[in-house]
Amino acid sequence: MTKPLYFPFPDPPAEGQAVKVAEGVFWLRLPLPGALDHVNAYALDDGASWTIVDTGLSSKRGKAIWQALLAGPLGGKPVGRLIVTHHHPDHLGLAGWFQAQGAELMITR
């Protein structure tokens, strides 16, 4: 018999908000157009900066959401590093935008 899925956080983060999942680890959600309507991203506290795991799509809305996240729940610290899990546009889309602000990109070939 299979057990039902267990979700430790029953409510996902609202747009522009972050959910603390562990010390220094925050869960973010970025919107997508279509049936799969979001991508999960994570912010890892590196002290003076953030490491971001996945970026969401490159769009005006996506950039505005990140600006709100960085100014609000992420406390105004810069992004120092990006970890992109794979080459889909919803995971990699804003990597260039973050790099232009000084973030280092880490991604598999």
Short mmCIF file of N, CA and C in Angstrom, two decimals:
data_model
loop_
_atom_site.label_atom_id
_atom_site.label_comp_id
_atom_site.label_asym_id
_atom_site.label_seq_id
_atom_site.Cartn_x
_atom_site.Cartn_y
_atom_site.Cartn_z
N MET A 1 0.84 -1.17 0.00
CA MET A 1 0.00 0.00 0.00
C MET A 1 0.89 1.24 0.00
N THR A 2 0.60 2.17 -0.88
CA THR A 2 1.39 3.40 -0.95
C THR A 2 0.83 4.44 0.02
N LYS A 3 1.73 5.21 0.56
CA LYS A 3 1.33 6.28 1.46
C LYS A 3 1.08 7.54 0.65
N PRO A 4 0.16 8.39 1.09
CA PRO A 4 -0.07 9.65 0.37
C PRO A 4 1.14 10.57 0.52
N LEU A 5 1.25 11.49 -0.42
CA LEU A 5 2.34 12.46 -0.35
C LEU A 5 2.20 13.32 0.90
N TYR A 6 3.30 13.62 1.51
CA TYR A 6 3.33 14.49 2.68
C TYR A 6 3.99 15.80 2.29
N PHE A 7 3.34 16.90 2.54
CA PHE A 7 3.88 18.22 2.24
C PHE A 7 4.16 18.94 3.56
N PRO A 8 5.43 19.18 3.88
CA PRO A 8 5.74 19.83 5.16
C PRO A 8 5.28 21.28 5.23
N PHE A 9 5.06 21.90 4.08
CA PHE A 9 4.59 23.27 4.02
C PHE A 9 3.33 23.28 3.16
N PRO A 10 2.16 23.27 3.78
CA PRO A 10 0.91 23.12 3.03
C PRO A 10 0.61 24.28 2.09
N ASP A 11 1.10 25.47 2.40
CA ASP A 11 0.83 26.64 1.55
C ASP A 11 2.10 27.10 0.86
N PRO A 12 2.07 27.19 -0.47
CA PRO A 12 3.25 27.67 -1.19
C PRO A 12 3.45 29.16 -0.97
N PRO A 13 4.65 29.66 -1.23
CA PRO A 13 4.88 31.09 -1.08
C PRO A 13 4.05 31.88 -2.09
N ALA A 14 3.49 32.98 -1.64
CA ALA A 14 2.77 33.88 -2.54
C ALA A 14 3.78 34.60 -3.42
N GLU A 15 3.30 35.15 -4.52
CA GLU A 15 4.17 35.89 -5.43
C GLU A 15 4.90 37.00 -4.67
N GLY A 16 6.22 37.05 -4.82
CA GLY A 16 7.03 38.06 -4.15
C GLY A 16 7.33 37.76 -2.70
N GLN A 17 6.97 36.56 -2.24
CA GLN A 17 7.21 36.17 -0.85
C GLN A 17 8.14 34.95 -0.81
N ALA A 18 8.65 34.64 0.37
CA ALA A 18 9.54 33.50 0.57
C ALA A 18 9.09 32.74 1.80
N VAL A 19 9.25 31.42 1.76
CA VAL A 19 8.96 30.57 2.90
C VAL A 19 10.28 30.00 3.40
N LYS A 20 10.55 30.20 4.68
CA LYS A 20 11.77 29.65 5.28
C LYS A 20 11.56 28.16 5.48
N VAL A 21 12.43 27.33 4.86
CA VAL A 21 12.31 25.88 4.99
C VAL A 21 13.37 25.29 5.91
N ALA A 22 14.43 26.03 6.15
CA ALA A 22 15.50 25.65 7.07
C ALA A 22 16.31 26.92 7.34
N GLU A 23 17.20 26.85 8.29
CA GLU A 23 18.03 28.03 8.58
C GLU A 23 18.81 28.42 7.32
N GLY A 24 18.57 29.63 6.83
CA GLY A 24 19.29 30.14 5.66
C GLY A 24 18.80 29.61 4.33
N VAL A 25 17.66 28.90 4.29
CA VAL A 25 17.12 28.34 3.05
C VAL A 25 15.68 28.80 2.89
N PHE A 26 15.40 29.45 1.75
CA PHE A 26 14.07 29.98 1.49
C PHE A 26 13.54 29.42 0.18
N TRP A 27 12.25 29.09 0.19
CA TRP A 27 11.53 28.57 -0.98
C TRP A 27 10.78 29.73 -1.61
N LEU A 28 10.93 29.87 -2.93
CA LEU A 28 10.29 30.93 -3.71
C LEU A 28 9.51 30.26 -4.84
N ARG A 29 8.49 30.92 -5.32
CA ARG A 29 7.74 30.42 -6.48
C ARG A 29 7.65 31.52 -7.51
N LEU A 30 7.94 31.18 -8.75
CA LEU A 30 7.89 32.14 -9.85
C LEU A 30 6.85 31.67 -10.87
N PRO A 31 6.05 32.58 -11.38
CA PRO A 31 4.94 32.19 -12.26
C PRO A 31 5.39 31.75 -13.65
N LEU A 32 4.61 30.85 -14.22
CA LEU A 32 4.78 30.42 -15.60
C LEU A 32 3.42 30.51 -16.29
N PRO A 33 3.43 30.84 -17.59
CA PRO A 33 2.16 30.84 -18.32
C PRO A 33 1.86 29.40 -18.76
N GLY A 34 0.69 28.92 -18.48
CA GLY A 34 0.33 27.59 -18.93
C GLY A 34 -0.15 26.70 -17.80
N ALA A 35 -0.39 25.43 -18.14
CA ALA A 35 -0.93 24.48 -17.17
C ALA A 35 0.03 24.28 -16.00
N LEU A 36 1.31 24.13 -16.29
CA LEU A 36 2.31 24.12 -15.23
C LEU A 36 2.58 25.59 -14.93
N ASP A 37 1.98 26.09 -13.85
CA ASP A 37 1.91 27.54 -13.66
C ASP A 37 2.99 28.14 -12.79
N HIS A 38 3.99 27.36 -12.39
CA HIS A 38 5.05 27.92 -11.56
C HIS A 38 6.33 27.09 -11.67
N VAL A 39 7.42 27.69 -11.26
CA VAL A 39 8.68 26.99 -11.06
C VAL A 39 9.13 27.32 -9.65
N ASN A 40 9.63 26.32 -8.95
CA ASN A 40 10.17 26.54 -7.62
C ASN A 40 11.61 27.00 -7.73
N ALA A 41 11.97 27.94 -6.90
CA ALA A 41 13.34 28.43 -6.82
C ALA A 41 13.70 28.50 -5.34
N TYR A 42 14.98 28.57 -5.06
CA TYR A 42 15.44 28.60 -3.68
C TYR A 42 16.51 29.67 -3.51
N ALA A 43 16.52 30.29 -2.35
CA ALA A 43 17.55 31.26 -1.99
C ALA A 43 18.31 30.69 -0.80
N LEU A 44 19.62 30.59 -0.96
CA LEU A 44 20.50 30.04 0.09
C LEU A 44 21.35 31.18 0.63
N ASP A 45 21.29 31.42 1.91
CA ASP A 45 22.00 32.53 2.55
C ASP A 45 23.49 32.22 2.65
N ASP A 46 24.29 33.03 1.96
CA ASP A 46 25.75 32.89 2.00
C ASP A 46 26.41 33.92 2.90
N GLY A 47 25.64 34.57 3.74
CA GLY A 47 26.20 35.60 4.61
C GLY A 47 26.02 36.97 3.98
N ALA A 48 26.99 37.41 3.20
CA ALA A 48 26.94 38.73 2.57
C ALA A 48 26.13 38.75 1.28
N SER A 49 25.79 37.56 0.76
CA SER A 49 25.05 37.49 -0.50
C SER A 49 24.18 36.24 -0.50
N TRP A 50 23.44 36.06 -1.58
CA TRP A 50 22.56 34.89 -1.77
C TRP A 50 23.09 34.01 -2.88
N THR A 51 22.88 32.72 -2.75
CA THR A 51 22.98 31.79 -3.86
C THR A 51 21.54 31.46 -4.24
N ILE A 52 21.21 31.63 -5.51
CA ILE A 52 19.87 31.37 -6.01
C ILE A 52 19.90 30.08 -6.83
N VAL A 53 18.96 29.19 -6.57
CA VAL A 53 18.81 27.95 -7.34
C VAL A 53 17.60 28.14 -8.26
N ASP A 54 17.88 28.24 -9.55
CA ASP A 54 16.92 28.46 -10.63
C ASP A 54 16.34 29.88 -10.58
N THR A 55 16.03 30.42 -11.78
CA THR A 55 15.74 31.85 -11.87
C THR A 55 14.35 32.21 -12.35
N GLY A 56 13.63 31.29 -12.95
CA GLY A 56 12.36 31.63 -13.58
C GLY A 56 12.57 32.16 -14.98
N LEU A 57 11.47 32.42 -15.66
CA LEU A 57 11.51 32.93 -17.04
C LEU A 57 12.05 34.35 -17.10
N SER A 58 12.66 34.67 -18.22
CA SER A 58 13.08 36.05 -18.46
C SER A 58 11.87 36.84 -18.97
N SER A 59 11.38 37.73 -18.13
CA SER A 59 10.25 38.58 -18.49
C SER A 59 10.26 39.80 -17.59
N LYS A 60 9.50 40.83 -17.98
CA LYS A 60 9.38 42.02 -17.13
C LYS A 60 8.79 41.63 -15.77
N ARG A 61 7.79 40.77 -15.80
CA ARG A 61 7.15 40.33 -14.56
C ARG A 61 8.14 39.57 -13.67
N GLY A 62 8.91 38.66 -14.29
CA GLY A 62 9.90 37.89 -13.54
C GLY A 62 10.93 38.79 -12.87
N LYS A 63 11.42 39.78 -13.61
CA LYS A 63 12.40 40.72 -13.04
C LYS A 63 11.77 41.52 -11.91
N ALA A 64 10.53 41.96 -12.07
CA ALA A 64 9.85 42.73 -11.02
C ALA A 64 9.67 41.88 -9.76
N ILE A 65 9.34 40.61 -9.93
CA ILE A 65 9.18 39.72 -8.78
C ILE A 65 10.51 39.55 -8.05
N TRP A 66 11.59 39.35 -8.81
CA TRP A 66 12.90 39.21 -8.18
C TRP A 66 13.31 40.49 -7.47
N GLN A 67 13.04 41.63 -8.07
CA GLN A 67 13.37 42.89 -7.41
C GLN A 67 12.61 43.02 -6.09
N ALA A 68 11.34 42.63 -6.08
CA ALA A 68 10.54 42.68 -4.86
C ALA A 68 11.07 41.68 -3.83
N LEU A 69 11.44 40.49 -4.27
CA LEU A 69 12.00 39.49 -3.35
C LEU A 69 13.29 39.98 -2.72
N LEU A 70 14.18 40.52 -3.55
CA LEU A 70 15.47 40.97 -3.05
C LEU A 70 15.33 42.15 -2.10
N ALA A 71 14.43 43.06 -2.40
CA ALA A 71 14.23 44.23 -1.54
C ALA A 71 13.46 43.88 -0.28
N GLY A 72 12.59 42.86 -0.37
CA GLY A 72 11.72 42.51 0.76
C GLY A 72 12.24 41.32 1.55
N PRO A 73 11.70 40.13 1.29
CA PRO A 73 12.03 38.97 2.12
C PRO A 73 13.51 38.61 2.14
N LEU A 74 14.26 38.95 1.10
CA LEU A 74 15.68 38.60 1.04
C LEU A 74 16.58 39.72 1.56
N GLY A 75 15.98 40.73 2.13
CA GLY A 75 16.71 41.71 2.92
C GLY A 75 17.68 42.64 2.22
N GLY A 76 17.56 42.79 0.91
CA GLY A 76 18.42 43.73 0.20
C GLY A 76 19.82 43.25 -0.11
N LYS A 77 20.15 42.00 0.24
CA LYS A 77 21.48 41.47 -0.08
C LYS A 77 21.57 41.11 -1.56
N PRO A 78 22.74 41.25 -2.16
CA PRO A 78 22.89 40.91 -3.57
C PRO A 78 22.94 39.40 -3.80
N VAL A 79 22.77 39.02 -5.04
CA VAL A 79 22.92 37.62 -5.44
C VAL A 79 24.37 37.44 -5.89
N GLY A 80 25.10 36.56 -5.22
CA GLY A 80 26.49 36.32 -5.56
C GLY A 80 26.69 35.14 -6.47
N ARG A 81 25.75 34.20 -6.45
CA ARG A 81 25.92 32.97 -7.22
C ARG A 81 24.57 32.44 -7.65
N LEU A 82 24.54 31.86 -8.85
CA LEU A 82 23.37 31.17 -9.37
C LEU A 82 23.72 29.71 -9.58
N ILE A 83 22.84 28.84 -9.17
CA ILE A 83 22.94 27.42 -9.52
C ILE A 83 21.72 27.12 -10.37
N VAL A 84 21.93 26.77 -11.62
CA VAL A 84 20.83 26.45 -12.52
C VAL A 84 20.82 24.93 -12.70
N THR A 85 19.69 24.31 -12.41
CA THR A 85 19.60 22.86 -12.39
C THR A 85 19.60 22.23 -13.77
N HIS A 86 19.04 22.93 -14.76
CA HIS A 86 19.04 22.41 -16.12
C HIS A 86 18.67 23.52 -17.11
N HIS A 87 18.79 23.22 -18.40
CA HIS A 87 18.70 24.22 -19.46
C HIS A 87 17.30 24.50 -19.98
N HIS A 88 16.29 24.48 -19.17
CA HIS A 88 14.96 24.91 -19.59
C HIS A 88 14.80 26.39 -19.28
N PRO A 89 14.08 27.12 -20.12
CA PRO A 89 13.98 28.58 -19.93
C PRO A 89 13.35 29.00 -18.62
N ASP A 90 12.53 28.15 -18.02
CA ASP A 90 11.94 28.52 -16.73
C ASP A 90 12.93 28.35 -15.57
N HIS A 91 14.03 27.70 -15.80
CA HIS A 91 15.05 27.52 -14.77
C HIS A 91 16.27 28.41 -15.02
N LEU A 92 16.50 28.76 -16.26
CA LEU A 92 17.70 29.48 -16.69
C LEU A 92 17.41 30.89 -17.20
N GLY A 93 16.15 31.22 -17.41
CA GLY A 93 15.76 32.43 -18.12
C GLY A 93 16.39 33.74 -17.69
N LEU A 94 16.51 33.97 -16.38
CA LEU A 94 17.04 35.25 -15.91
C LEU A 94 18.51 35.16 -15.50
N ALA A 95 19.19 34.10 -15.89
CA ALA A 95 20.60 33.95 -15.52
C ALA A 95 21.45 35.13 -16.02
N GLY A 96 21.25 35.54 -17.26
CA GLY A 96 22.02 36.66 -17.81
C GLY A 96 21.75 37.96 -17.06
N TRP A 97 20.51 38.16 -16.66
CA TRP A 97 20.13 39.36 -15.91
C TRP A 97 20.85 39.38 -14.56
N PHE A 98 20.89 38.24 -13.88
CA PHE A 98 21.62 38.16 -12.61
C PHE A 98 23.12 38.31 -12.82
N GLN A 99 23.67 37.71 -13.89
CA GLN A 99 25.09 37.84 -14.17
C GLN A 99 25.47 39.30 -14.43
N ALA A 100 24.61 40.04 -15.10
CA ALA A 100 24.88 41.46 -15.38
C ALA A 100 24.98 42.26 -14.08
N GLN A 101 24.40 41.72 -13.00
CA GLN A 101 24.47 42.37 -11.70
C GLN A 101 25.61 41.82 -10.84
N GLY A 102 26.43 40.94 -11.42
CA GLY A 102 27.61 40.44 -10.73
C GLY A 102 27.55 39.02 -10.21
N ALA A 103 26.47 38.30 -10.47
CA ALA A 103 26.36 36.92 -9.97
C ALA A 103 27.19 35.98 -10.83
N GLU A 104 27.79 35.00 -10.18
CA GLU A 104 28.52 33.94 -10.85
C GLU A 104 27.52 32.84 -11.21
N LEU A 105 27.64 32.29 -12.42
CA LEU A 105 26.73 31.22 -12.88
C LEU A 105 27.39 29.87 -12.77
N MET A 106 26.67 28.92 -12.17
CA MET A 106 27.11 27.53 -12.10
C MET A 106 26.00 26.69 -12.73
N ILE A 107 26.38 25.94 -13.78
CA ILE A 107 25.42 25.11 -14.51
C ILE A 107 26.17 23.96 -15.18
N THR A 108 25.50 22.83 -15.33
CA THR A 108 26.13 21.71 -16.02
C THR A 108 26.16 22.00 -17.52
N ARG A 109 27.04 21.32 -18.21
CA ARG A 109 27.11 21.48 -19.66
C ARG A 109 25.97 20.77 -20.31
#
